[in-house]
CSV table of C-alpha atoms and ligand atoms in Angstrom, one decimal:
chain,number,residue,atom,x,y,z
J,259,MET,CA,-23.2,-17.5,-44.6
J,260,SER,CA,-24.1,-13.8,-44.8
J,261,GLU,CA,-27.3,-14.4,-42.6
J,262,ASP,CA,-25.4,-16.4,-40.4
J,263,LEU,CA,-22.7,-13.3,-40.1
J,264,GLU,CA,-25.3,-10.9,-39.1
J,265,GLN,CA,-26.8,-13.2,-36.5
J,266,LEU,CA,-23.2,-13.6,-35.0
J,267,LYS,CA,-23.0,-10.2,-34.9
J,268,GLN,CA,-26.4,-9.6,-33.2
J,269,ARG,CA,-25.4,-12.4,-30.7
J,270,LEU,CA,-22.4,-10.5,-29.9
J,271,PRO,CA,-22.5,-6.7,-30.2
J,272,LEU,CA,-19.1,-4.7,-31.0
J,273,LEU,CA,-19.8,-2.7,-27.8
J,274,GLU,CA,-20.3,-5.8,-25.5
J,275,TYR,CA,-17.1,-7.4,-27.1
J,276,LEU,CA,-15.0,-4.4,-26.2
J,277,GLN,CA,-16.3,-3.8,-23.1
J,278,ARG,CA,-15.6,-7.6,-21.8
J,279,HIS,CA,-12.2,-6.9,-23.5
J,280,ASN,CA,-11.7,-4.1,-20.9
J,281,TRP,CA,-12.5,-1.0,-23.2
J,282,THR,CA,-14.0,1.7,-21.7
J,283,GLY,CA,-15.6,4.6,-23.6
J,284,ASN,CA,-17.7,7.9,-23.1
J,285,HIS,CA,-20.9,8.2,-24.5
J,286,VAL,CA,-20.8,11.1,-27.2
J,287,GLY,CA,-23.8,13.7,-26.7
J,288,ALA,CA,-27.4,11.7,-26.3
J,289,GLY,CA,-26.9,9.5,-29.4
J,290,ASP,CA,-25.5,5.9,-29.8
J,291,GLU,CA,-22.1,7.0,-30.1
J,292,PHE,CA,-19.3,6.3,-27.6
J,293,VAL,CA,-15.5,7.4,-27.6
J,294,GLY,CA,-12.5,6.1,-26.1
J,295,LEU,CA,-8.7,4.8,-26.6
J,296,CYS,CA,-7.9,3.2,-29.7
J,297,PRO,CA,-7.1,-0.6,-28.6
J,298,LEU,CA,-5.7,-1.1,-32.5
J,299,HIS,CA,-2.8,1.7,-32.1
J,300,PRO,CA,-0.8,3.3,-29.2
J,301,ASP,CA,-3.2,6.0,-28.3
J,302,THR,CA,-3.2,9.0,-25.6
J,303,GLN,CA,-6.2,10.6,-27.0
J,304,PRO,CA,-9.5,9.3,-27.3
J,305,SER,CA,-10.0,8.6,-31.2
J,306,PHE,CA,-11.9,5.5,-31.3
J,307,TYR,CA,-15.8,6.0,-31.9
J,308,ILE,CA,-18.6,3.1,-31.6
J,309,ASN,CA,-21.9,3.3,-33.1
J,310,ALA,CA,-23.7,1.2,-31.3
J,311,ARG,CA,-26.6,1.3,-33.1
J,312,LYS,CA,-25.1,0.4,-36.4
J,313,ASN,CA,-22.8,-2.1,-34.7
J,314,LEU,CA,-19.6,-0.2,-36.5
J,315,PHE,CA,-16.4,1.6,-35.2
J,316,TYR,CA,-13.8,3.9,-36.7
J,317,CYS,CA,-10.4,5.3,-35.2
J,318,HIS,CA,-9.4,8.7,-36.5
J,319,GLY,CA,-5.8,7.7,-35.2
J,320,CYS,CA,-5.3,5.0,-37.5
J,321,ASN,CA,-8.1,5.5,-39.6
J,322,CYS,CA,-9.2,1.8,-39.5
J,323,GLY,CA,-13.4,1.2,-39.1
J,324,GLY,CA,-15.5,-1.5,-39.8
J,325,ASP,CA,-17.6,-3.9,-37.7
J,326,LEU,CA,-17.0,-6.5,-35.1
J,327,ILE,CA,-15.4,-9.3,-37.7
J,328,ARG,CA,-12.7,-6.5,-38.9
J,329,PHE,CA,-12.2,-5.1,-35.2
J,330,VAL,CA,-11.2,-8.7,-34.4
J,331,GLU,CA,-9.0,-9.4,-37.4
J,332,ARG,CA,-7.2,-6.2,-36.7
J,333,SER,CA,-6.9,-6.6,-33.1
J,334,GLU,CA,-6.1,-10.5,-32.8
J,335,HIS,CA,-4.2,-10.6,-36.1
J,336,LEU,CA,-6.5,-13.3,-37.5
J,337,SER,CA,-7.8,-13.9,-40.9
J,338,PHE,CA,-11.3,-13.2,-41.7
J,339,ARG,CA,-12.1,-17.1,-41.1
J,340,GLU,CA,-10.2,-17.3,-37.7
J,341,SER,CA,-12.2,-14.1,-36.6
J,342,ILE,CA,-15.3,-16.1,-37.1
J,343,ALA,CA,-14.2,-18.9,-35.4
J,344,HIS,CA,-12.7,-17.0,-32.5
J,345,LEU,CA,-16.0,-15.1,-32.1
J,346,LYS,CA,-18.0,-18.4,-32.1
J,347,HIS,CA,-15.7,-19.6,-29.3
J,348,GLU,CA,-16.3,-16.5,-27.4
J,349,ILE,CA,-20.1,-16.8,-28.1
J,350,ALA,CA,-20.1,-20.4,-26.7
J,351,LEU,CA,-17.9,-19.1,-23.4
J,352,ALA,CA,-20.5,-16.6,-22.6
J,353,ALA,CA,-23.5,-19.0,-22.6
J,354,GLU,CA,-21.7,-21.4,-20.4
J,355,SER,CA,-21.0,-18.4,-18.1
J,356,GLU,CA,-24.4,-17.2,-18.1
J,357,LEU,CA,-25.3,-20.8,-17.4
J,358,LEU,CA,-23.0,-21.3,-14.5
J,359,ASP,CA,-24.6,-17.7,-13.1
J,360,ARG,CA,-28.1,-19.1,-13.3
J,361,THR,CA,-26.9,-22.4,-11.8
J,362,ALA,CA,-25.4,-21.0,-8.7
J,363,ALA,CA,-28.5,-18.6,-8.1
J,364,PHE,CA,-30.6,-21.6,-8.3
J,365,TYR,CA,-28.1,-23.4,-5.7
J,366,GLN,CA,-28.3,-20.1,-3.8
J,367,MET,CA,-32.3,-20.3,-3.3
J,368,GLN,CA,-32.4,-23.9,-2.5
J,369,LEU,CA,-29.9,-23.4,0.8
J,370,GLN,CA,-32.4,-22.3,2.9
J,371,ARG,CA,-35.1,-24.6,2.0
J,372,HIS,CA,-33.0,-27.3,3.1
J,373,ARG,CA,-32.4,-27.8,6.8
J,374,GLU,CA,-29.7,-30.5,6.3
J,375,ALA,CA,-27.8,-27.6,4.4
J,376,VAL,CA,-28.2,-25.1,7.0
J,377,ASP,CA,-27.2,-27.5,9.7
J,378,TYR,CA,-24.1,-28.3,7.9
J,379,LEU,CA,-23.1,-24.9,7.5
J,380,GLN,CA,-23.8,-24.5,11.3
J,381,LYS,CA,-21.6,-27.7,12.0
J,382,ARG,CA,-18.8,-26.1,9.9
J,383,GLY,CA,-18.7,-23.2,12.2
J,384,LEU,CA,-20.1,-20.9,9.7
J,385,ARG,CA,-22.8,-18.6,11.4
J,386,ASP,CA,-22.8,-15.0,9.4
J,387,PRO,CA,-25.8,-14.8,7.2
J,388,SER,CA,-24.1,-11.9,5.7
J,389,LEU,CA,-21.1,-13.9,4.9
J,390,ILE,CA,-23.1,-16.7,3.8
J,391,THR,CA,-24.8,-14.4,1.2
J,392,GLU,CA,-21.6,-12.2,0.1
J,393,LEU,CA,-19.7,-15.7,-0.5
J,394,GLY,CA,-22.8,-17.0,-2.7
J,395,LEU,CA,-23.2,-20.2,-1.2
J,396,GLY,CA,-25.7,-22.5,-2.1
J,397,TYR,CA,-26.9,-26.1,-1.8
J,398,ALA,CA,-27.2,-28.4,-4.4
J,399,PRO,CA,-29.7,-31.2,-3.1
J,400,GLY,CA,-29.7,-33.2,-6.3
J,401,GLY,CA,-32.5,-34.1,-8.7
J,402,ASN,CA,-34.1,-30.8,-9.3
J,403,LEU,CA,-31.6,-28.9,-11.6
J,404,LEU,CA,-32.5,-29.9,-15.0
J,405,ARG,CA,-36.4,-28.8,-14.6
J,406,HIS,CA,-35.2,-25.6,-13.3
J,407,LEU,CA,-32.7,-25.0,-16.2
J,408,ALA,CA,-35.4,-26.2,-18.7
J,409,ASP,CA,-37.4,-23.3,-18.3
J,410,PHE,CA,-34.3,-21.0,-20.1
J,411,GLY,CA,-34.0,-23.5,-23.1
J,412,TYR,CA,-30.6,-24.5,-22.5
J,413,SER,CA,-29.2,-27.7,-25.1
J,414,LEU,CA,-28.4,-30.6,-23.5
J,415,ASP,CA,-25.2,-30.2,-25.4
J,416,LEU,CA,-24.3,-27.0,-23.3
J,417,LEU,CA,-25.2,-28.6,-19.9
J,418,LEU,CA,-22.9,-31.3,-20.6
J,419,ARG,CA,-20.2,-29.0,-22.0
J,420,ALA,CA,-20.4,-27.2,-18.7
J,421,GLY,CA,-20.0,-29.8,-16.9
J,422,LEU,CA,-23.3,-29.5,-14.8
J,423,PHE,CA,-24.5,-33.2,-16.1
J,424,THR,CA,-22.6,-36.3,-16.5
J,425,SER,CA,-23.2,-37.9,-19.7
J,426,GLN,CA,-25.1,-40.8,-18.2
J,427,GLY,CA,-27.3,-37.7,-17.3
J,428,ARG,CA,-26.5,-37.2,-13.8
J,429,GLU,CA,-26.4,-33.9,-12.2
J,430,ALA,CA,-22.8,-33.3,-11.4
J,431,PHE,CA,-23.6,-32.1,-7.7
J,432,SER,CA,-25.9,-33.8,-5.3
J,433,ARG,CA,-26.2,-33.2,-1.5
J,434,ARG,CA,-23.1,-30.7,-1.8
J,435,ILE,CA,-22.9,-27.3,-0.6
J,436,ILE,CA,-21.6,-25.2,-3.4
J,437,PHE,CA,-19.1,-22.2,-3.2
J,438,PRO,CA,-19.6,-20.2,-6.6
J,439,CYS,CA,-16.1,-19.5,-8.1
J,440,TYR,CA,-15.7,-15.7,-9.4
J,441,GLN,CA,-13.8,-14.3,-11.9
J,442,GLN,CA,-14.2,-10.5,-13.4
J,443,GLY,CA,-18.0,-10.8,-11.5
J,444,ARG,CA,-18.8,-14.1,-13.5
J,445,VAL,CA,-19.1,-17.8,-12.4
J,446,ILE,CA,-16.4,-20.1,-13.9
J,447,ASN,CA,-16.7,-23.2,-11.9
J,448,LEU,CA,-18.3,-24.4,-9.0
J,449,TYR,CA,-17.1,-26.2,-6.1
J,450,GLY,CA,-19.6,-28.7,-4.2
J,451,ARG,CA,-18.7,-29.9,-0.7
J,452,SER,CA,-20.4,-33.4,0.2
J,453,ILE,CA,-22.3,-33.3,3.1
J,454,GLY,CA,-23.0,-36.8,3.0
J,455,ALA,CA,-20.8,-40.1,2.3
J,456,ALA,CA,-19.8,-39.0,-1.3
J,457,PHE,CA,-15.8,-37.9,-2.0
J,458,PRO,CA,-15.6,-34.7,-0.1
J,459,HIS,CA,-14.5,-32.1,-2.6
J,460,ARG,CA,-15.8,-31.8,-6.3
J,461,LEU,CA,-15.1,-29.0,-9.1
J,462,LEU,CA,-17.0,-29.1,-12.3
J,463,PRO,CA,-14.7,-30.2,-15.2
J,464,ARG,CA,-13.2,-27.3,-16.2
J,465,SER,CA,-11.0,-24.3,-15.3
J,466,LYS,CA,-10.9,-23.7,-11.7
J,467,GLY,CA,-10.3,-20.0,-12.8
J,468,GLY,CA,-7.6,-17.8,-10.5
J,469,LEU,CA,-7.5,-17.7,-6.5
J,470,PHE,CA,-10.7,-17.4,-4.6
J,471,ALA,CA,-12.0,-14.0,-4.4
J,472,TRP,CA,-8.8,-12.6,-5.9
J,473,GLN,CA,-10.5,-9.6,-6.9
J,474,SER,CA,-11.2,-8.4,-2.9
J,475,VAL,CA,-8.0,-10.0,-1.6
J,476,SER,CA,-5.4,-8.7,-4.1
J,477,VAL,CA,-5.4,-4.9,-2.5
J,478,PHE,CA,-3.9,-6.5,0.8
J,479,SER,CA,0.2,-6.9,1.0
J,480,THR,CA,0.1,-9.5,3.3
J,481,VAL,CA,-2.1,-12.6,2.1
J,482,ILE,CA,-3.4,-15.7,3.7
J,483,LEU,CA,-3.5,-19.1,1.6
J,484,VAL,CA,-5.4,-22.0,2.6
J,485,GLU,CA,-6.5,-25.4,1.1
J,486,GLY,CA,-9.9,-25.4,1.4
J,487,LEU,CA,-12.9,-22.9,0.9
J,488,PHE,CA,-14.2,-23.7,4.5
J,489,ASP,CA,-11.1,-22.5,5.7
J,490,LEU,CA,-11.6,-19.6,3.9
J,491,ALA,CA,-14.9,-18.7,5.3
J,492,VAL,CA,-14.4,-19.3,8.7
J,493,LEU,CA,-11.3,-17.0,8.5
J,494,TRP,CA,-13.1,-14.2,6.7
J,495,GLN,CA,-15.8,-14.6,9.3
J,496,ALA,CA,-12.9,-14.0,11.9
J,497,GLY,CA,-11.8,-10.9,10.3
J,498,PHE,CA,-9.0,-12.2,8.4
J,499,ARG,CA,-10.2,-11.1,4.9
J,500,ASN,CA,-6.8,-10.9,3.3
J,501,THR,CA,-7.3,-15.0,3.1
J,502,THR,CA,-7.8,-16.9,-0.4
J,503,CYS,CA,-7.7,-20.3,-1.4
J,504,ALA,CA,-6.6,-22.1,-4.4
J,505,ILE,CA,-8.9,-25.1,-4.0
J,506,GLY,CA,-6.3,-27.6,-3.3
J,507,THR,CA,-2.4,-27.4,-2.1
J,508,HIS,CA,-1.5,-26.9,-5.9
J,509,LEU,CA,-1.4,-23.7,-7.5
J,510,THR,CA,-1.7,-23.1,-11.4
J,511,PRO,CA,1.0,-20.9,-12.9
J,512,ALA,CA,-1.7,-18.3,-13.5
J,513,GLN,CA,-2.7,-18.5,-9.8
J,514,LEU,CA,1.3,-17.9,-8.7
J,515,SER,CA,1.5,-14.9,-10.8
J,516,GLN,CA,-1.9,-13.5,-9.2
J,517,LEU,CA,0.4,-13.7,-5.6
J,518,GLY,CA,3.3,-12.3,-7.4
J,519,ASP,CA,1.2,-9.2,-8.7
J,520,GLN,CA,2.3,-7.2,-5.8
J,521,PRO,CA,6.1,-7.3,-5.4
J,522,GLY,CA,7.6,-8.0,-2.2
J,523,ARG,CA,4.0,-9.6,-1.3
J,524,ASP,CA,4.1,-11.5,2.3
J,525,VAL,CA,2.3,-15.0,1.8
J,526,TYR,CA,1.5,-16.9,4.8
J,527,ILE,CA,0.5,-20.6,3.9
J,528,ALA,CA,-1.9,-22.3,6.3
J,529,PHE,CA,-2.4,-25.7,4.6
J,530,ASP,CA,-3.6,-28.4,6.6
J,531,ASN,CA,-1.7,-29.8,9.6
J,532,ASP,CA,-2.7,-33.4,8.6
J,533,PRO,CA,-1.1,-36.9,10.0
J,534,ASN,CA,0.5,-37.9,7.3
J,535,GLN,CA,2.2,-34.0,6.6
J,536,ALA,CA,0.9,-34.0,3.0
J,537,GLY,CA,-0.4,-30.3,4.1
J,538,GLN,CA,2.9,-29.3,5.6
J,539,GLU,CA,5.2,-30.9,2.7
J,540,ALA,CA,2.9,-29.1,-0.2
J,541,ALA,CA,3.6,-26.0,1.9
J,542,CYS,CA,7.1,-26.2,1.8
J,543,ARG,CA,7.3,-26.9,-1.8
J,544,LEU,CA,4.7,-24.1,-2.5
J,545,ALA,CA,6.9,-21.6,-0.2
J,546,ARG,CA,9.9,-22.4,-2.5
J,547,ARG,CA,8.3,-21.6,-5.5
J,548,LEU,CA,6.7,-18.2,-4.0
J,549,LYS,CA,10.7,-17.5,-2.9
J,550,ILE,CA,11.6,-17.8,-6.4
J,551,ALA,CA,9.2,-15.7,-7.5
J,552,GLY,CA,10.3,-12.8,-5.4
J,553,LEU,CA,7.7,-12.9,-2.4
J,554,TYR,CA,8.3,-13.8,1.2
J,555,ALA,CA,6.9,-16.7,2.3
J,556,ARG,CA,5.9,-17.8,5.9
J,557,ILE,CA,4.4,-21.4,6.7
J,558,VAL,CA,1.9,-21.4,9.3
J,559,SER,CA,1.7,-24.5,11.9
J,560,LEU,CA,-1.5,-25.2,12.9
J,561,PRO,CA,-2.1,-27.8,16.4
J,562,ALA,CA,-1.5,-31.2,15.1
J,563,ASP,CA,-4.5,-32.7,13.0
J,564,GLN,CA,-6.0,-29.0,12.7
J,565,ASP,CA,-6.9,-26.9,9.7
J,566,PRO,CA,-8.2,-23.4,9.8
J,567,ASN,CA,-11.6,-24.6,9.9
J,568,SER,CA,-11.4,-26.9,12.9
J,569,TYR,CA,-9.1,-25.1,14.7
J,570,PHE,CA,-11.9,-22.4,15.0
J,571,LEU,CA,-14.3,-25.2,15.6
J,572,ALA,CA,-12.1,-26.2,18.4
J,573,GLY,CA,-12.5,-23.1,20.1
J,574,ALA,CA,-9.9,-20.9,18.7
J,575,SER,CA,-10.5,-17.8,18.6
J,576,ALA,CA,-8.9,-14.9,16.1
J,577,ALA,CA,-6.1,-14.0,18.5
J,578,ASP,CA,-5.2,-17.4,18.7
J,579,PHE,CA,-5.2,-17.7,15.1
J,580,ARG,CA,-3.3,-14.4,15.2
J,581,ALA,CA,-0.5,-15.7,17.3
J,582,CYS,CA,-0.1,-18.9,15.0
J,583,LEU,CA,0.6,-16.0,12.3
J,584,GLU,CA,2.9,-14.2,14.7
J,585,ARG,CA,4.7,-17.5,14.9
J,586,ALA,CA,5.2,-18.4,11.3
J,587,GLN,CA,9.1,-18.2,10.4
J,588,LEU,CA,10.1,-16.7,7.0
J,589,LEU,CA,11.3,-19.2,5.0
C,36,ZN,ZN1,-6.8,3.6,-33.6
């Protein structure tokens, strides 16, 4: 048991745990010590010290000190046993996130090596190489991921848990353009757009996380919300960097509260104008939810059968799209 605990504390050092939970500390002198505000009591003067080498903390404000497990007991109000379970869960999540980072990087390498992937991006009107890099776009040809990941020694169990392989051992993504979904700088899911006959959209069976690229979009007081990531990509390419996407028409409560993190934000909903009106109906429902949440919602109407991606492909310019935005009525 005690060996287990030592191993656990080594795998997740105290300082790393705190930083992951948004603690910031400054170096004290040239040694292994850091000081910052105490997360355990209301603190105005930095009184919380970490010794990174000893993997211990001490707070001169609330006189609490100890190791990572002690810290979790106090900060999460958990028992010793529960704290250990909590930390094991964190370690598992970190391993999955590292795996997804590596997978996304692998798919990025594949993109330029496969003519069909590059052609597909061209066909969808995505031409700006720097944007393709910035979005971290990749390509899953299918059939070669396991060999690549085997070099890192991941367990099959982890690969299955992350959703990268099905229980039959097949790769989740094959012949798909991959958009990595980031949250706090880490990949938390991958979206794959089929370039062949398979069902077009696929996410790994795990949380889709927050709104796409919210870290950069959240600074805007006016936001454009689209259904698909290709809509987002072409709008970014046309200069509408305030575009975000929930991947689909349904927003989770967490995504809704992201939109509301700036009171009175203007949200332009630019969903597909498909013949069965599904996109427009979803836009109306969403607009009502946004209004209740205190936001200003406008529904952008594109020409019949168009989504933002196809609209630009059909020859529309940034000025044309801006005109659509200007015509959108406040709900
Ligand atoms: Zn304290």
